[in-house]
Structures are given as structure tokens and as C-alpha cells.
PDB file of C-alpha atoms in Angstrom:
ATOM      1  CA  UNK A  30     178.097 130.991 148.662  1.00  0.00           C
ATOM      2  CA  UNK A  31     175.554 133.689 149.491  1.00  0.00           C
ATOM      3  CA  UNK A  32     175.426 134.797 145.871  1.00  0.00           C
ATOM      4  CA  UNK A  33     175.038 131.183 144.718  1.00  0.00           C
ATOM      5  CA  UNK A  34     172.201 130.593 147.205  1.00  0.00           C
ATOM      6  CA  UNK A  35     170.394 133.696 145.942  1.00  0.00           C
ATOM      7  CA  UNK A  36     170.972 132.755 142.301  1.00  0.00           C
ATOM      8  CA  UNK A  37     169.874 129.155 142.880  1.00  0.00           C
ATOM      9  CA  UNK A  38     166.660 130.289 144.587  1.00  0.00           C
ATOM     10  CA  UNK A  39     165.992 132.972 142.003  1.00  0.00           C
ATOM     11  CA  UNK A  40     166.309 130.629 139.018  1.00  0.00           C
ATOM     12  CA  UNK A  41     162.891 129.038 139.429  1.00  0.00           C
ATOM     13  CA  UNK A  42     161.242 132.050 141.006  1.00  0.00           C
ATOM     14  CA  UNK A  43     159.326 133.335 137.919  1.00  0.00           C
ATOM     15  CA  UNK A  44     157.854 129.879 137.271  1.00  0.00           C
ATOM     16  CA  UNK A  45     156.986 129.464 140.944  1.00  0.00           C
ATOM     17  CA  UNK A  46     155.242 132.851 140.962  1.00  0.00           C
ATOM     18  CA  UNK A  47     153.303 131.941 137.792  1.00  0.00           C
ATOM     19  CA  UNK A  48     152.191 128.688 139.407  1.00  0.00           C
ATOM     20  CA  UNK A  49     151.292 130.596 142.555  1.00  0.00           C
ATOM     21  CA  UNK A  50     149.142 133.038 140.583  1.00  0.00           C
ATOM     22  CA  UNK A  51     147.310 130.227 138.778  1.00  0.00           C
ATOM     23  CA  UNK A  52     146.780 128.422 142.106  1.00  0.00           C
ATOM     24  CA  UNK A  53     145.399 131.640 143.604  1.00  0.00           C
ATOM     25  CA  UNK A  54     142.994 131.991 140.672  1.00  0.00           C
ATOM     26  CA  UNK A  55     141.781 128.406 141.040  1.00  0.00           C
ATOM     27  CA  UNK A  56     141.428 128.899 144.809  1.00  0.00           C
ATOM     28  CA  UNK A  57     139.311 131.985 144.179  1.00  0.00           C
ATOM     29  CA  UNK A  58     137.185 130.019 141.706  1.00  0.00           C
ATOM     30  CA  UNK A  59     136.652 127.220 144.215  1.00  0.00           C
ATOM     31  CA  UNK A  60     135.773 129.775 146.897  1.00  0.00           C
ATOM     32  CA  UNK A  61     132.592 130.600 144.946  1.00  0.00           C
ATOM     33  CA  UNK A  62     131.679 127.332 143.185  1.00  0.00           C
ATOM     34  CA  UNK A  63     127.972 128.116 142.880  1.00  0.00           C
ATOM     35  CA  UNK A  64     126.594 127.718 139.358  1.00  0.00           C
ATOM     36  CA  UNK A  65     126.037 130.892 137.423  1.00  0.00           C
ATOM     37  CA  UNK A  66     129.078 132.690 138.768  1.00  0.00           C
ATOM     38  CA  UNK A  67     132.256 133.327 136.837  1.00  0.00           C
ATOM     39  CA  UNK A  68     135.529 131.911 138.024  1.00  0.00           C
ATOM     40  CA  UNK A  69     136.587 133.616 141.199  1.00  0.00           C
ATOM     41  CA  UNK A  70     133.670 135.999 141.315  1.00  0.00           C
ATOM     42  CA  UNK A  71     131.838 136.630 144.548  1.00  0.00           C
ATOM     43  CA  UNK A  72     128.138 135.742 144.743  1.00  0.00           C
ATOM     44  CA  UNK A  73     125.663 138.264 143.435  1.00  0.00           C
ATOM     45  CA  UNK A  74     124.282 140.668 146.031  1.00  0.00           C
ATOM     46  CA  UNK A  75     120.762 140.303 147.379  1.00  0.00           C
ATOM     47  CA  UNK A  76     119.510 143.340 145.483  1.00  0.00           C
ATOM     48  CA  UNK A  77     120.522 141.860 142.116  1.00  0.00           C
ATOM     49  CA  UNK A  78     117.070 140.380 141.210  1.00  0.00           C
ATOM     50  CA  UNK A  79     115.418 143.732 141.981  1.00  0.00           C
ATOM     51  CA  UNK A  80     117.892 145.516 139.693  1.00  0.00           C
ATOM     52  CA  UNK A  81     117.276 143.011 136.890  1.00  0.00           C
ATOM     53  CA  UNK A  82     113.524 143.433 137.306  1.00  0.00           C
ATOM     54  CA  UNK A  83     113.848 147.241 137.226  1.00  0.00           C
ATOM     55  CA  UNK A  84     115.999 147.124 134.088  1.00  0.00           C
ATOM     56  CA  UNK A  85     113.521 144.794 132.346  1.00  0.00           C
ATOM     57  CA  UNK A  86     110.673 147.088 133.406  1.00  0.00           C
ATOM     58  CA  UNK A  87     112.461 150.113 131.886  1.00  0.00           C
ATOM     59  CA  UNK A  88     112.957 148.229 128.615  1.00  0.00           C
ATOM     60  CA  UNK A  89     109.317 147.143 128.564  1.00  0.00           C
ATOM     61  CA  UNK A  90     108.193 150.746 129.167  1.00  0.00           C
ATOM     62  CA  UNK A  91     110.206 151.842 126.140  1.00  0.00           C
ATOM     63  CA  UNK A  92     108.854 149.035 123.952  1.00  0.00           C
ATOM     64  CA  UNK A  93     105.268 149.683 125.079  1.00  0.00           C
ATOM     65  CA  UNK A  94     105.614 153.418 124.403  1.00  0.00           C
ATOM     66  CA  UNK A  95     107.102 152.862 120.932  1.00  0.00           C
ATOM     67  CA  UNK A  96     104.394 150.323 120.032  1.00  0.00           C
ATOM     68  CA  UNK A  97     101.712 152.743 121.232  1.00  0.00           C
ATOM     69  CA  UNK A  98     103.213 155.508 119.087  1.00  0.00           C
ATOM     70  CA  UNK A  99     103.355 153.164 116.088  1.00  0.00           C
ATOM     71  CA  UNK A 100      99.724 152.227 116.713  1.00  0.00           C
ATOM     72  CA  UNK A 101      98.799 155.919 116.604  1.00  0.00           C
ATOM     73  CA  UNK A 102     100.736 156.445 113.373  1.00  0.00           C
ATOM     74  CA  UNK A 103      99.024 153.470 111.730  1.00  0.00           C
ATOM     75  CA  UNK A 104      95.692 154.670 113.077  1.00  0.00           C
ATOM     76  CA  UNK A 105      94.814 151.825 115.425  1.00  0.00           C
ATOM     77  CA  UNK A 106      94.795 154.023 118.553  1.00  0.00           C
ATOM     78  CA  UNK A 107      93.390 157.434 119.296  1.00  0.00           C
ATOM     79  CA  UNK A 108      95.874 160.274 118.953  1.00  0.00           C
ATOM     80  CA  UNK A 109      97.266 161.043 122.355  1.00  0.00           C
ATOM     81  CA  UNK A 110     101.027 161.614 122.222  1.00  0.00           C
ATOM     82  CA  UNK A 111     101.446 162.437 125.894  1.00  0.00           C
ATOM     83  CA  UNK A 112     101.207 158.996 127.492  1.00  0.00           C
ATOM     84  CA  UNK A 113     103.298 156.993 124.967  1.00  0.00           C
ATOM     85  CA  UNK A 114     105.997 159.671 124.892  1.00  0.00           C
ATOM     86  CA  UNK A 115     106.025 159.689 128.682  1.00  0.00           C
ATOM     87  CA  UNK A 116     106.479 155.883 128.695  1.00  0.00           C
ATOM     88  CA  UNK A 117     109.377 156.082 126.217  1.00  0.00           C
ATOM     89  CA  UNK A 118     110.972 158.924 128.169  1.00  0.00           C
ATOM     90  CA  UNK A 119     110.570 157.065 131.499  1.00  0.00           C
ATOM     91  CA  UNK A 120     112.298 154.019 130.003  1.00  0.00           C
ATOM     92  CA  UNK A 121     115.069 156.090 128.430  1.00  0.00           C
ATOM     93  CA  UNK A 122     115.818 157.935 131.666  1.00  0.00           C
ATOM     94  CA  UNK A 123     115.081 155.098 134.086  1.00  0.00           C
ATOM     95  CA  UNK A 124     117.376 152.518 132.451  1.00  0.00           C
ATOM     96  CA  UNK A 125     120.586 154.521 132.881  1.00  0.00           C
ATOM     97  CA  UNK A 126     119.481 155.529 136.407  1.00  0.00           C
ATOM     98  CA  UNK A 127     119.083 151.863 137.384  1.00  0.00           C
ATOM     99  CA  UNK A 128     122.462 151.072 135.823  1.00  0.00           C
ATOM    100  CA  UNK A 129     124.173 153.951 137.638  1.00  0.00           C
ATOM    101  CA  UNK A 130     122.648 153.017 140.999  1.00  0.00           C
ATOM    102  CA  UNK A 131     123.757 149.386 140.551  1.00  0.00           C
ATOM    103  CA  UNK A 132     127.274 150.543 139.739  1.00  0.00           C
ATOM    104  CA  UNK A 133     127.374 152.710 142.856  1.00  0.00           C
ATOM    105  CA  UNK A 134     126.006 149.891 145.036  1.00  0.00           C
ATOM    106  CA  UNK A 135     128.539 147.359 143.696  1.00  0.00           C
ATOM    107  CA  UNK A 136     131.584 149.645 143.772  1.00  0.00           C
ATOM    108  CA  UNK A 137     132.440 149.222 147.478  1.00  0.00           C
ATOM    109  CA  UNK A 138     132.097 145.416 147.669  1.00  0.00           C
ATOM    110  CA  UNK A 139     133.983 145.013 144.379  1.00  0.00           C
ATOM    111  CA  UNK A 140     136.829 147.173 145.652  1.00  0.00           C
ATOM    112  CA  UNK A 141     137.033 145.183 148.896  1.00  0.00           C
ATOM    113  CA  UNK A 142     137.002 141.904 146.978  1.00  0.00           C
ATOM    114  CA  UNK A 143     139.811 143.108 144.695  1.00  0.00           C
ATOM    115  CA  UNK A 144     141.902 144.406 147.575  1.00  0.00           C
ATOM    116  CA  UNK A 145     141.510 141.140 149.474  1.00  0.00           C
ATOM    117  CA  UNK A 146     142.512 139.113 146.403  1.00  0.00           C
ATOM    118  CA  UNK A 147     145.517 141.381 145.850  1.00  0.00           C
ATOM    119  CA  UNK A 148     146.538 141.083 149.508  1.00  0.00           C
ATOM    120  CA  UNK A 149     146.343 137.283 149.374  1.00  0.00           C
ATOM    121  CA  UNK A 150     148.409 137.191 146.180  1.00  0.00           C
ATOM    122  CA  UNK A 151     151.034 139.612 147.548  1.00  0.00           C
ATOM    123  CA  UNK A 152     151.337 137.610 150.776  1.00  0.00           C
ATOM    124  CA  UNK A 153     151.732 134.369 148.838  1.00  0.00           C
ATOM    125  CA  UNK A 154     154.336 135.938 146.503  1.00  0.00           C
ATOM    126  CA  UNK A 155     156.278 137.314 149.475  1.00  0.00           C
ATOM    127  CA  UNK A 156     156.233 133.917 151.171  1.00  0.00           C
ATOM    128  CA  UNK A 157     157.419 132.268 147.958  1.00  0.00           C
ATOM    129  CA  UNK A 158     160.276 134.759 147.531  1.00  0.00           C
ATOM    130  CA  UNK A 159     161.206 134.416 151.175  1.00  0.00           C
ATOM    131  CA  UNK A 160     161.233 130.599 151.001  1.00  0.00           C
ATOM    132  CA  UNK A 161     163.126 130.368 147.700  1.00  0.00           C
ATOM    133  CA  UNK A 162     165.627 133.250 148.024  1.00  0.00           C
ATOM    134  CA  UNK A 163     165.775 134.976 151.390  1.00  0.00           C
ATOM    135  CA  UNK A 164     165.733 131.885 153.621  1.00  0.00           C
ATOM    136  CA  UNK A 165     168.617 130.173 151.749  1.00  0.00           C
ATOM    137  CA  UNK A 166     170.617 133.424 151.844  1.00  0.00           C
ATOM    138  CA  UNK A 167     169.939 133.795 155.589  1.00  0.00           C
ATOM    139  CA  UNK A 168     170.972 130.176 156.160  1.00  0.00           C
ATOM    140  CA  UNK A 169     174.212 130.759 154.247  1.00  0.00           C
ATOM    141  CA  UNK A 170     174.916 133.903 156.263  1.00  0.00           C
ATOM    142  CA  UNK A 171     174.240 131.985 159.478  1.00  0.00           C
ATOM    143  CA  UNK A 172     176.705 129.281 158.404  1.00  0.00           C
ATOM    144  CA  UNK A 173     179.245 131.993 157.606  1.00  0.00           C
ATOM    145  CA  UNK A 174     178.781 133.510 161.058  1.00  0.00           C
ATOM    146  CA  UNK A 175     179.149 130.135 162.774  1.00  0.00           C
ATOM    147  CA  UNK A 176     182.335 129.356 160.836  1.00  0.00           C
ATOM    148  CA  UNK A 177     183.708 132.791 161.642  1.00  0.00           C
ATOM    149  CA  UNK A 178     182.965 132.381 165.376  1.00  0.00           C
ATOM    150  CA  UNK A 179     184.592 128.958 165.423  1.00  0.00           C
ATOM    151  CA  UNK A 180     187.607 130.357 163.597  1.00  0.00           C
ATOM    152  CA  UNK A 181     187.989 133.041 166.257  1.00  0.00           C
ATOM    153  CA  UNK A 182     187.685 130.406 168.974  1.00  0.00           C
ATOM    154  CA  UNK A 183     190.267 128.141 167.305  1.00  0.00           C
ATOM    155  CA  UNK A 184     192.610 131.036 166.640  1.00  0.00           C
ATOM    156  CA  UNK A 185     192.448 131.776 170.359  1.00  0.00           C
ATOM    157  CA  UNK A 186     191.365 135.328 169.976  1.00  0.00           C
ATOM    158  CA  UNK A 187     194.358 136.396 167.897  1.00  0.00           C
ATOM    159  CA  UNK A 188     194.648 140.183 167.737  1.00  0.00           C
ATOM    160  CA  UNK A 189     192.902 141.784 164.793  1.00  0.00           C
ATOM    161  CA  UNK A 190     190.209 139.120 164.455  1.00  0.00           C
ATOM    162  CA  UNK A 191     186.818 140.228 165.612  1.00  0.00           C
ATOM    163  CA  UNK A 192     183.348 138.664 165.364  1.00  0.00           C
ATOM    164  CA  UNK A 193     181.807 142.051 164.712  1.00  0.00           C
ATOM    165  CA  UNK A 194     181.909 143.839 161.414  1.00  0.00           C
ATOM    166  CA  UNK A 195     184.211 146.684 161.266  1.00  0.00           C
TER     167      UNK A 195
END
């Protein structure tokens, strides 16, 4: 009976866990319903607009420097390689620096968000497994124990019958 209870509960377990995972994903998506965010993603941090502005500024510095250099090659501007090369170099170095600093700033919150999502999913999966398999097995074992105790009572404590395992 215990084996049957475990087998019966385990039969639908993979489907139940799949449904649980999809429910968890939709719950995460509804947790952050604001437009412009991907499904289940936390809201953007407050420094995000500053980072976007800095990245755009680095790109514009590069474009301005290249256009200035092209203007010198064509002959529209006076020949002064220092400033346009400095602009291109500032954009080339500044862009990856902004990207790296954003990655470092987002790493901690992203890790916490992932760990919290994983914890919620593990807890839900454990509860599902407990409800579908472990609880029916425990109920069957409890019934077995009750029947065994009643048998001992009915048998009048016949020698060799014990309610403890041994």
C-alpha cells in the first residue's frame, strides 16, 4: 500500500512540476508588470538612465572624432590630429569602462534576484513533492501503525507481537 501510494503520487509529479514552473514564471512576470520590462525581470535600477546617457555620449565622442578626422583628410578643417584622436580614444576607452561599471553595479542585485527566484521555485517544488508523494506515504504508514496497534490490542498482547520495530 505504501509503494502504491508513492507510485500513485509520483505518476503525475513531472507534469505537476512543469505546471508549477510555468506558474512561477507567470507569477514573476506579474510581479513586475510595468511596460518596458521583460517577463519576470526586476525594474531597472535608478542609475540606468545615467548609464545610457554615458554610453550615448561615448558613441557621440567617437563619431565626432571620426568626422573631424575625415574633415581634415578632405581639407575642410585645419590639420590638428590631437583633438579628434583624443575624442576617438576617449570614446573607445570610455564605452567599455561604462559597460564594465554597469555590469559590476548590476551583478549583486541580479544574483539576489536569481537566488530568490530559485528559492521560491525550490520551496514550491518541495511542497508539491511533499503533497503528492510524501504525505500519502505518511498517511499509509499511519494507517499501518493504527492497524498494527489495534491488532495487538485485539490479540491481547500475545507473546512475540510488539508495536515497536525489532
